[in-house]
XYZ file of C-alpha atoms in Angstrom:
604
model
C 33.838 109.604 161.204
C 35.149 112.477 160.121
C 36.567 111.488 156.965
C 38.807 112.806 154.516
C 38.129 116.645 155.820
C 40.398 118.153 158.988
C 38.920 118.691 161.627
C 39.333 122.491 161.854
C 37.713 122.298 158.584
C 34.474 120.912 159.904
C 34.492 122.924 162.953
C 34.631 125.931 160.550
C 31.916 125.267 158.908
C 29.907 123.899 162.301
C 30.709 127.144 163.564
C 29.715 129.412 161.130
C 26.470 128.298 160.137
C 22.802 128.085 162.207
C 21.463 125.174 161.975
C 17.891 126.728 162.205
C 18.922 128.678 158.798
C 19.665 125.338 157.346
C 16.405 123.379 158.812
C 14.659 126.285 157.159
C 14.751 125.301 153.922
C 12.808 121.993 154.804
C 10.484 122.725 157.831
C 8.729 125.920 158.048
C 9.928 126.884 162.078
C 8.124 128.418 164.466
C 9.586 130.236 167.360
C 8.075 128.639 170.544
C 9.800 129.849 174.037
C 13.921 129.085 173.184
C 12.730 126.887 170.658
C 11.872 126.335 166.775
C 9.412 123.771 166.572
C 7.377 122.555 162.887
C 6.630 119.521 161.214
C 9.147 116.579 161.430
C 10.339 116.096 157.922
C 11.310 112.125 158.745
C 7.525 111.047 159.376
C 4.149 112.503 158.837
C 2.524 114.189 161.879
C -0.521 116.616 162.512
C 0.974 118.452 165.594
C 4.683 119.678 165.457
C 6.721 117.475 167.500
C 10.294 118.351 165.824
C 11.887 120.686 167.506
C 15.235 122.610 167.093
C 17.501 124.492 169.868
C 19.394 127.444 168.419
C 21.406 127.717 171.326
C 22.571 124.205 171.378
C 22.513 123.872 167.427
C 20.483 120.556 167.852
C 17.217 119.023 166.542
C 15.381 116.617 167.933
C 11.761 114.757 166.970
C 9.737 113.561 170.107
C 7.926 111.318 167.630
C 10.137 109.487 165.578
C 13.190 109.972 167.358
C 15.635 111.222 165.096
C 17.955 114.082 166.074
C 21.354 115.635 166.355
C 23.366 118.584 164.796
C 23.104 120.326 160.970
C 25.530 117.302 159.952
C 23.487 114.682 161.184
C 20.073 116.316 159.939
C 21.026 116.750 156.141
C 22.632 113.074 156.580
C 19.137 111.663 157.382
C 17.444 113.982 155.000
C 19.277 113.572 151.712
C 21.152 110.266 152.582
C 24.735 111.648 152.846
C 27.745 110.428 154.129
C 29.140 112.336 157.000
C 31.776 114.056 154.764
C 29.325 114.552 152.056
C 27.014 116.487 154.776
C 29.787 118.836 155.431
C 30.796 119.911 152.053
C 26.777 120.575 151.612
C 26.422 122.623 154.748
C 29.588 124.686 153.395
C 28.003 125.391 150.197
C 24.943 126.233 151.896
C 27.194 129.070 153.877
C 28.928 129.777 150.988
C 32.762 128.764 153.021
C 35.292 127.435 150.903
C 37.068 124.406 152.189
C 39.432 123.738 149.671
C 40.186 121.000 147.988
C 38.439 118.508 150.417
C 35.088 120.186 149.392
C 35.202 119.944 145.603
C 32.242 118.450 145.324
C 28.834 118.439 147.562
C 27.292 115.727 145.527
C 26.163 112.385 147.436
C 27.546 109.105 146.823
C 24.650 107.150 145.987
C 25.445 105.494 142.362
C 21.728 105.922 140.795
C 21.818 109.885 141.818
C 25.056 110.346 140.277
C 24.349 108.655 136.995
C 20.857 110.625 137.009
C 22.861 113.994 137.330
C 25.325 112.411 134.436
C 22.226 111.706 132.469
C 20.918 115.438 133.118
C 24.362 116.963 132.222
C 24.040 114.746 128.951
C 20.796 115.684 127.898
C 21.534 119.254 128.473
C 24.628 119.037 125.859
C 22.901 117.198 123.710
C 20.110 119.719 123.332
C 22.145 123.141 123.351
C 25.584 121.968 121.808
C 25.123 119.132 119.392
C 23.260 118.707 115.631
C 21.641 115.418 117.183
C 20.042 118.194 119.570
C 18.868 120.776 116.878
C 15.374 119.219 116.092
C 14.823 119.096 120.192
C 15.983 122.874 120.702
C 13.700 124.195 117.327
C 10.760 122.716 119.568
C 11.630 124.151 122.696
C 12.216 127.565 120.972
C 8.690 126.900 119.476
C 7.497 126.755 122.812
C 8.781 130.012 123.841
C 12.033 128.478 126.352
C 14.973 130.812 126.024
C 18.684 129.516 126.951
C 18.165 130.888 130.480
C 14.523 128.834 130.872
C 16.382 125.779 129.659
C 19.721 126.237 131.954
C 17.310 126.834 135.191
C 15.226 123.869 134.552
C 17.939 121.852 133.171
C 15.630 120.879 130.299
C 17.423 118.338 127.610
C 16.686 116.503 124.841
C 16.659 112.577 124.031
C 18.282 111.920 120.757
C 16.322 109.684 118.448
C 19.087 107.031 117.874
C 19.385 104.360 119.869
C 21.627 104.037 123.070
C 23.705 107.068 123.112
C 22.618 107.296 126.915
C 23.612 103.686 127.517
C 26.675 103.980 126.008
C 27.678 107.375 127.830
C 26.698 106.024 130.968
C 29.123 102.917 130.465
C 32.445 105.066 129.983
C 31.185 106.721 133.517
C 31.736 103.017 134.509
C 28.462 102.396 135.673
C 27.700 98.365 136.243
C 25.178 97.063 134.045
C 22.914 96.319 137.664
C 23.151 99.900 138.620
C 22.075 100.661 135.044
C 19.219 98.132 135.267
C 18.194 99.902 138.355
C 18.107 102.835 137.290
C 14.953 103.422 135.223
C 16.915 105.079 132.441
C 16.395 102.188 130.445
C 13.933 99.357 129.045
C 15.535 95.963 130.007
C 14.300 93.226 127.412
C 13.978 89.544 129.000
C 17.041 88.345 127.715
C 18.673 91.607 129.948
C 19.832 93.665 126.955
C 19.189 97.613 127.889
C 17.892 100.294 125.539
C 16.831 103.935 126.160
C 13.523 104.536 127.189
C 13.469 107.983 126.441
C 14.077 108.751 122.579
C 13.401 111.996 120.559
C 11.834 113.833 123.523
C 12.360 117.110 125.230
C 13.303 116.265 128.761
C 12.460 117.426 131.871
C 14.641 116.558 134.782
C 13.069 115.688 138.304
C 14.645 116.494 141.251
C 13.925 115.920 144.830
C 13.805 118.400 147.573
C 17.553 118.879 148.212
C 17.426 119.330 144.423
C 19.321 116.161 143.069
C 18.163 114.627 139.824
C 16.385 111.230 140.513
C 14.030 111.233 137.527
C 12.596 112.439 134.249
C 9.614 113.166 132.386
C 9.981 112.908 128.596
C 7.536 115.133 126.091
C 6.945 113.319 122.800
C 8.351 115.414 119.746
C 7.049 113.747 117.185
C 3.020 113.827 115.809
C 2.377 109.940 116.236
C -0.284 109.706 118.561
C 0.418 105.773 119.138
C 3.007 107.559 121.716
C 2.352 109.001 125.136
C 2.572 112.625 124.953
C 4.507 112.461 128.473
C 6.530 109.257 129.639
C 7.800 109.490 133.316
C 10.706 107.888 135.117
C 9.637 104.457 136.462
C 9.441 104.131 140.268
C 13.257 103.176 141.313
C 14.796 103.438 144.906
C 15.165 106.755 144.562
C 12.223 107.950 142.711
C 8.497 107.849 144.179
C 6.060 109.851 142.239
C 3.713 110.298 144.721
C 6.639 112.024 147.072
C 7.887 114.226 144.371
C 6.604 117.710 143.397
C 8.173 119.318 140.373
C 10.372 122.247 141.287
C 10.016 121.972 144.732
C 13.785 122.539 145.802
C 13.798 126.036 144.113
C 10.143 127.081 145.062
C 9.999 126.460 148.461
C 13.075 129.066 148.873
C 11.096 131.447 146.709
C 8.066 130.628 149.098
C 9.799 132.838 151.865
C 9.750 136.157 149.554
C 6.293 135.303 147.781
C 4.526 133.853 150.931
C 3.107 131.438 149.144
C 3.657 128.043 147.280
C 1.816 128.169 143.777
C 0.465 124.466 142.723
C -0.016 123.885 138.771
C -1.045 120.709 137.129
C 1.923 120.264 134.295
C 5.616 121.413 134.157
C 4.928 124.015 131.536
C 2.803 125.986 133.510
C 5.112 125.878 136.439
C 7.604 127.390 133.611
C 5.071 129.802 132.220
C 4.602 130.857 135.575
C 8.132 131.370 136.282
C 8.739 133.328 133.184
C 5.611 135.880 134.465
C 8.115 136.403 137.792
C 6.093 133.834 139.969
C 9.013 131.392 141.165
C 7.093 129.827 143.671
C 5.496 127.344 141.213
C 5.112 123.845 141.635
C 3.300 120.594 139.769
C 2.380 117.205 140.932
C 3.874 115.111 138.481
C 0.763 115.219 136.072
C -1.134 113.087 138.193
C -4.245 113.269 141.250
C -2.290 115.282 144.342
C -1.021 112.616 146.852
C -1.771 113.080 150.617
C 2.449 112.579 150.680
C 2.519 115.940 148.707
C -0.205 117.862 151.030
C 2.355 116.851 153.767
C 5.498 117.959 151.797
C 3.684 121.332 151.215
C 2.289 121.699 154.897
C 5.621 121.696 156.315
C 6.713 124.390 153.925
C 4.011 126.963 154.043
C 0.083 126.998 154.919
C -0.406 129.369 152.053
C -0.992 127.375 148.945
C -2.676 128.975 145.765
C -4.236 126.266 143.350
C -4.173 126.935 139.824
C -4.967 123.978 137.609
C -6.392 124.608 133.582
C -9.202 126.531 133.320
C -11.134 123.565 131.532
C -13.861 121.107 133.022
C -11.336 118.468 134.227
C -8.710 121.338 135.819
C -11.613 122.722 137.591
C -13.018 119.422 139.182
C -9.473 118.537 140.040
C -9.211 122.006 141.928
C -11.817 120.938 143.555
C -10.786 117.633 144.994
C -7.325 119.345 146.037
C -9.206 121.835 147.873
C -11.134 119.069 149.789
C -7.650 117.017 150.504
C -6.265 120.336 151.763
C -9.193 120.868 153.937
C -9.189 117.495 155.287
C -5.409 118.103 155.912
C -6.006 121.336 158.395
C -3.673 123.978 159.018
C -3.521 125.484 155.141
C -4.844 129.068 153.904
C -5.813 128.095 150.364
C -6.501 130.093 147.341
C -7.777 128.774 144.057
C -7.839 130.424 140.812
C -9.849 129.733 137.747
C -8.660 131.584 134.787
C -11.183 132.560 132.180
C -12.013 131.029 128.832
C -10.759 127.627 129.959
C -7.088 128.582 129.616
C -4.141 126.796 131.219
C -1.461 128.859 132.595
C 0.861 128.861 129.966
C -1.934 129.727 127.367
C -3.147 132.773 129.758
C 0.309 134.303 130.271
C 0.637 133.981 126.188
C -2.676 135.725 125.480
C -2.650 138.196 128.666
C 0.873 138.766 129.571
C 2.920 138.305 133.094
C 1.336 141.458 134.680
C -2.647 140.039 134.122
C -1.510 136.647 135.201
C 0.253 137.897 138.785
C -3.023 139.727 138.857
C -5.074 136.380 138.561
C -3.062 134.840 141.252
C -3.352 138.063 143.525
C -6.963 137.913 143.090
C -7.561 134.351 144.039
C -10.511 132.801 145.703
C -11.108 131.180 148.903
C -12.483 127.941 149.015
C -15.958 128.546 150.025
C -15.831 131.504 147.095
C -14.995 128.401 144.800
C -17.525 126.183 145.725
C -20.365 128.430 145.943
C -19.564 129.855 142.272
C -19.365 126.130 141.373
C -22.352 125.308 142.926
C -24.455 128.024 141.177
C -23.034 126.966 138.312
C -25.359 123.691 138.375
C -28.625 125.266 138.870
C -31.050 127.574 136.969
C -31.004 130.044 139.009
C -34.110 132.152 137.215
C -36.131 129.240 138.235
C -37.458 129.411 141.910
C -37.525 125.629 142.623
C -33.716 125.506 141.195
C -32.999 128.928 143.259
C -34.358 127.275 146.636
C -32.154 124.100 146.279
C -29.262 126.139 145.230
C -29.477 128.490 148.616
C -30.056 125.280 150.878
C -26.980 123.656 149.549
C -25.345 127.082 149.729
C -25.991 127.033 153.671
C -25.021 123.715 154.070
C -21.746 124.803 152.479
C -21.443 127.877 154.749
C -22.371 125.796 157.884
C -19.143 123.807 157.422
C -17.100 126.902 158.126
C -16.094 127.506 162.076
C -15.459 131.023 161.613
C -18.390 133.403 162.551
C -17.113 135.932 160.699
C -17.084 134.267 156.968
C -20.309 132.923 157.901
C -21.836 136.201 158.231
C -19.562 137.536 155.139
C -20.860 134.489 152.551
C -24.710 135.016 153.764
C -24.364 138.445 153.210
C -23.095 137.972 149.511
C -25.437 135.330 148.644
C -28.657 136.919 150.405
C -27.475 139.989 147.722
C -27.138 138.035 144.785
C -30.399 136.117 145.063
C -32.217 139.044 146.657
C -33.124 137.282 149.358
C -33.370 138.056 153.191
C -30.036 137.457 155.094
C -32.102 136.906 158.267
C -33.985 134.302 156.533
C -30.924 132.352 155.220
C -29.637 132.738 159.017
C -32.542 130.645 160.217
C -31.576 127.917 157.981
C -28.032 128.234 159.059
C -28.581 127.825 162.217
C -31.054 124.715 161.530
C -28.014 123.464 159.366
C -25.545 123.743 162.357
C -27.406 122.104 165.023
C -27.912 119.066 162.317
C -24.022 118.777 161.668
C -23.704 119.230 165.770
C -25.662 116.462 166.385
C -24.605 114.003 163.668
C -20.940 115.021 164.927
C -21.979 113.911 168.242
C -23.197 110.931 167.465
C -20.713 109.940 165.263
C -17.922 110.519 168.757
C -20.219 108.747 170.579
C -21.317 105.782 168.600
C -18.331 105.087 166.788
C -15.654 102.875 167.437
C -12.841 104.107 169.391
C -9.875 104.576 167.264
C -6.242 104.404 167.963
C -4.399 107.114 169.554
C -3.011 109.290 167.285
C 0.858 110.766 167.157
C -0.402 114.130 167.463
C -0.602 113.676 171.306
C 1.727 116.249 172.474
C 2.975 114.653 175.583
C 6.837 114.074 174.252
C 7.383 110.367 175.094
C 10.489 107.935 174.948
C 10.794 107.123 170.781
C 10.317 103.784 169.632
C 13.326 104.256 167.622
C 15.430 104.937 170.576
C 17.714 101.751 170.981
C 18.820 102.785 174.298
C 16.243 103.383 176.796
C 16.654 107.071 178.335
C 17.198 106.380 182.120
C 16.971 110.012 183.907
C 19.718 109.226 186.484
C 22.277 107.933 184.382
C 21.329 110.935 181.746
C 21.821 113.704 184.761
C 25.169 111.813 186.059
C 26.365 111.908 182.000
C 25.134 115.630 181.507
C 27.533 117.072 184.540
C 30.490 114.382 183.649
C 30.880 116.161 180.030
C 29.989 119.666 181.293
C 31.588 119.560 184.755
C 35.134 119.039 185.180
C 34.468 119.140 188.995
C 31.702 116.432 188.406
C 33.915 114.428 186.491
C 36.661 114.377 189.189
C 34.257 113.369 191.883
C 32.639 110.868 189.833
C 35.985 109.293 188.778
C 37.308 109.403 192.456
C 35.061 107.531 193.879
C 35.099 104.943 191.289
C 31.998 105.307 189.699
C 30.977 103.319 186.443
C 27.769 103.883 184.554
C 25.926 100.699 184.892
C 24.449 101.004 181.456
C 27.205 99.889 178.755
C 26.745 102.684 176.244
C 26.469 105.576 178.955
C 29.713 103.665 180.157
C 30.932 104.225 176.532
C 29.898 107.789 176.215
C 31.785 108.989 179.476
C 34.849 106.760 177.984
C 34.841 108.623 174.775
C 34.335 111.948 176.433
C 37.213 111.695 178.348
C 39.363 110.504 175.042
C 37.897 113.302 173.045
C 38.425 115.888 175.879
C 42.528 115.123 175.963
C 42.742 114.883 172.381
C 41.036 118.598 171.749
C 41.603 121.902 173.386
C 38.444 123.231 173.466
C 35.774 120.156 173.273
C 32.188 121.228 172.602
C 29.291 118.521 172.591
C 28.317 119.438 169.420
C 31.606 118.533 167.805
C 31.548 115.397 170.091
C 28.347 114.050 168.045
C 30.568 114.154 164.873
C 32.973 111.598 166.402
C 31.133 108.960 168.095
C 28.706 105.804 166.549
C 25.557 106.448 165.732
C 23.432 103.922 168.340
C 24.813 106.449 171.173
C 24.068 109.991 169.575
C 20.254 109.620 170.753
C 21.372 109.850 174.093
C 23.378 112.707 173.792
C 21.068 114.570 171.995
C 18.041 113.825 174.271
C 20.395 114.544 176.858
C 21.055 118.298 175.338
C 17.687 118.724 174.559
C 16.478 118.421 178.331
C 16.324 121.294 180.219
C 18.826 120.015 182.636
C 19.798 122.437 185.639
C 23.460 123.480 185.724
C 23.579 123.771 189.182
C 24.506 120.994 191.511
C 26.223 119.148 194.544
C 28.633 116.518 195.901
C 25.362 115.799 197.873
C 23.305 115.389 194.583
C 25.897 113.424 193.032
C 26.414 110.934 195.935
C 22.324 110.888 196.278
C 22.640 109.462 192.299
C 25.187 107.206 192.787
C 23.271 105.838 195.969
C 20.234 105.705 193.447
C 21.766 103.729 191.177
C 23.408 101.112 193.815
C 19.908 100.857 195.295
C 18.025 100.053 191.903
C 21.163 97.458 191.425
C 20.453 95.950 194.675
C 16.662 95.918 194.309
C 17.158 94.172 190.702
C 19.301 91.280 192.785
C 16.867 91.211 195.391
C 14.089 90.559 192.417
C 16.580 87.851 190.806
C 17.254 86.096 194.531
C 13.548 86.172 195.194
C 12.958 84.304 191.927
C 15.503 81.793 192.843
C 14.136 81.242 196.269
C 10.989 80.019 194.350
C 12.447 77.768 192.689
C 14.694 76.235 195.751
C 11.245 75.943 197.621
C 9.909 74.069 194.573
C 12.498 71.445 194.449
C 12.529 71.476 198.849
C 16.524 71.876 198.221
C 16.763 73.324 201.768
C 20.700 73.817 201.774
C 20.010 76.149 198.437
C 16.867 77.612 200.551
C 19.863 78.754 202.910
C 22.246 80.215 201.178
C 19.867 82.284 198.979
C 18.426 83.209 202.162
C 21.420 84.801 203.717
C 22.162 86.434 200.839
C 18.891 88.197 200.582
C 19.246 89.366 204.250
C 22.532 90.629 203.546
C 21.502 92.432 200.430
C 18.648 94.049 202.981
C 20.952 95.183 205.301
C 22.950 96.591 202.841
C 19.569 98.223 201.581
C 18.468 99.379 204.908
C 22.315 101.338 205.311
C 21.774 102.976 201.914
C 18.264 103.935 202.824
C 19.248 105.826 206.612
C 22.128 107.288 204.500
């Protein structure tokens, strides 16, 4: 399982990396007791069930069942092989593992192809005459060498099928090329480059692997789309991707937030202005999947879409999505003069733009300002309508301090009594509470949500976790005395997978001078790893006695007898239906014999 990387190298990487630091690149973790918890990166949930144990260097999600060590995490999250995950962890920790670790790239041919395409487009832009047109456009948009390198910007030349020829030269098959989304395929199966005469923006996944592209039109031909994106492929789903996310989530730790933009150029403009935590939602409306991605990283989100009417409408929709998801601290920036971030930075400079981000409005401030623009506040009738709607907005807030703050603000702005607004607020809250009670009592009973905090045996778990066998396996692996006692008493685990683990541990212990559970995990089949992780993530007592071992073995023996009795009782019923006297006598004797043994075990 370890591939071509020597065991001592794997151990060196494992022992010099803290799993908490690696997983923190993907999940915002909070210390709770001895563990860290966060929202699972493998399935969507409302209440965190994803747990990382720093002492044992394991992770476990009690919602979807995935678990393991740091290598297993990257194998699951980035779809890597075991050697690839070791190399990636080594890269993360700046550990030189020699020739065996020369590349941390994935073995997925589509991802490799996209990286090759990215390199091709970049070289064309920066190093060839064919790319001169693209470079002149990039420079006209104030994209210097540093920005081009950081964002891996390239150029798809006008000439037909240069990328196709290049990638075929790298050994990719026609099926792989057709599946990549980089080409358009005719009905007779012929392939053509999808992107031509476009400035190319690579689209990377959360692990910073290029999985798609967006091409910006350079020609003045308005019949062509300004931007075209890669189609959805096995590796690229638009609704689950955020531009610059892999880089921005690292910057979020320092800047304290992520800033959400509409387009790539806005992210780049913000980056040039010193804001490294910018992301964009692929030029389309924000999706629930993208909201969940953000929630895993930070609760602090600043929304800065274009300042025109469509942009402000989009901000309103996004703010409502974040509010519905819950758990966010949202700031909203509306730039003056209907400017987008790129335009604002060019006109007013980086420092003033950073001030705009620092001065982001709360969602309530944003909605109240939007609401005020819908009314003629010089007209008393419209002012009263505005104040009624404003109070409805404030009544949705759960924090009394916030309610008081905004009541005070609109009372002063509209020259009305705060006390009169409070009366309206109390009335509106009673209406809201009555509506909520009606909804809770009159609506159909919905499904039990996955945010129930009670840990359960996972649906994904292929082997049911048996507490007795789990306890004995834990002692078998952690105590030489317990292991010798069980072996001397000829104990065999009844479940085949527990028995396989015990046998594999014996072999592993013989072959390794200082065997550890974490290193053992890397050398056993995937279907057995869940038992080990569940065992290690349980607060298992270290102390035990021979008496406990005897009682646990006796309990398993009693369980076996009970199963045999149940089976014999079913056989007895069948024999009685057939009035088979001899069979009835034989089965009854077996039942009596087992019950005598059962009685002796019980007396013990």
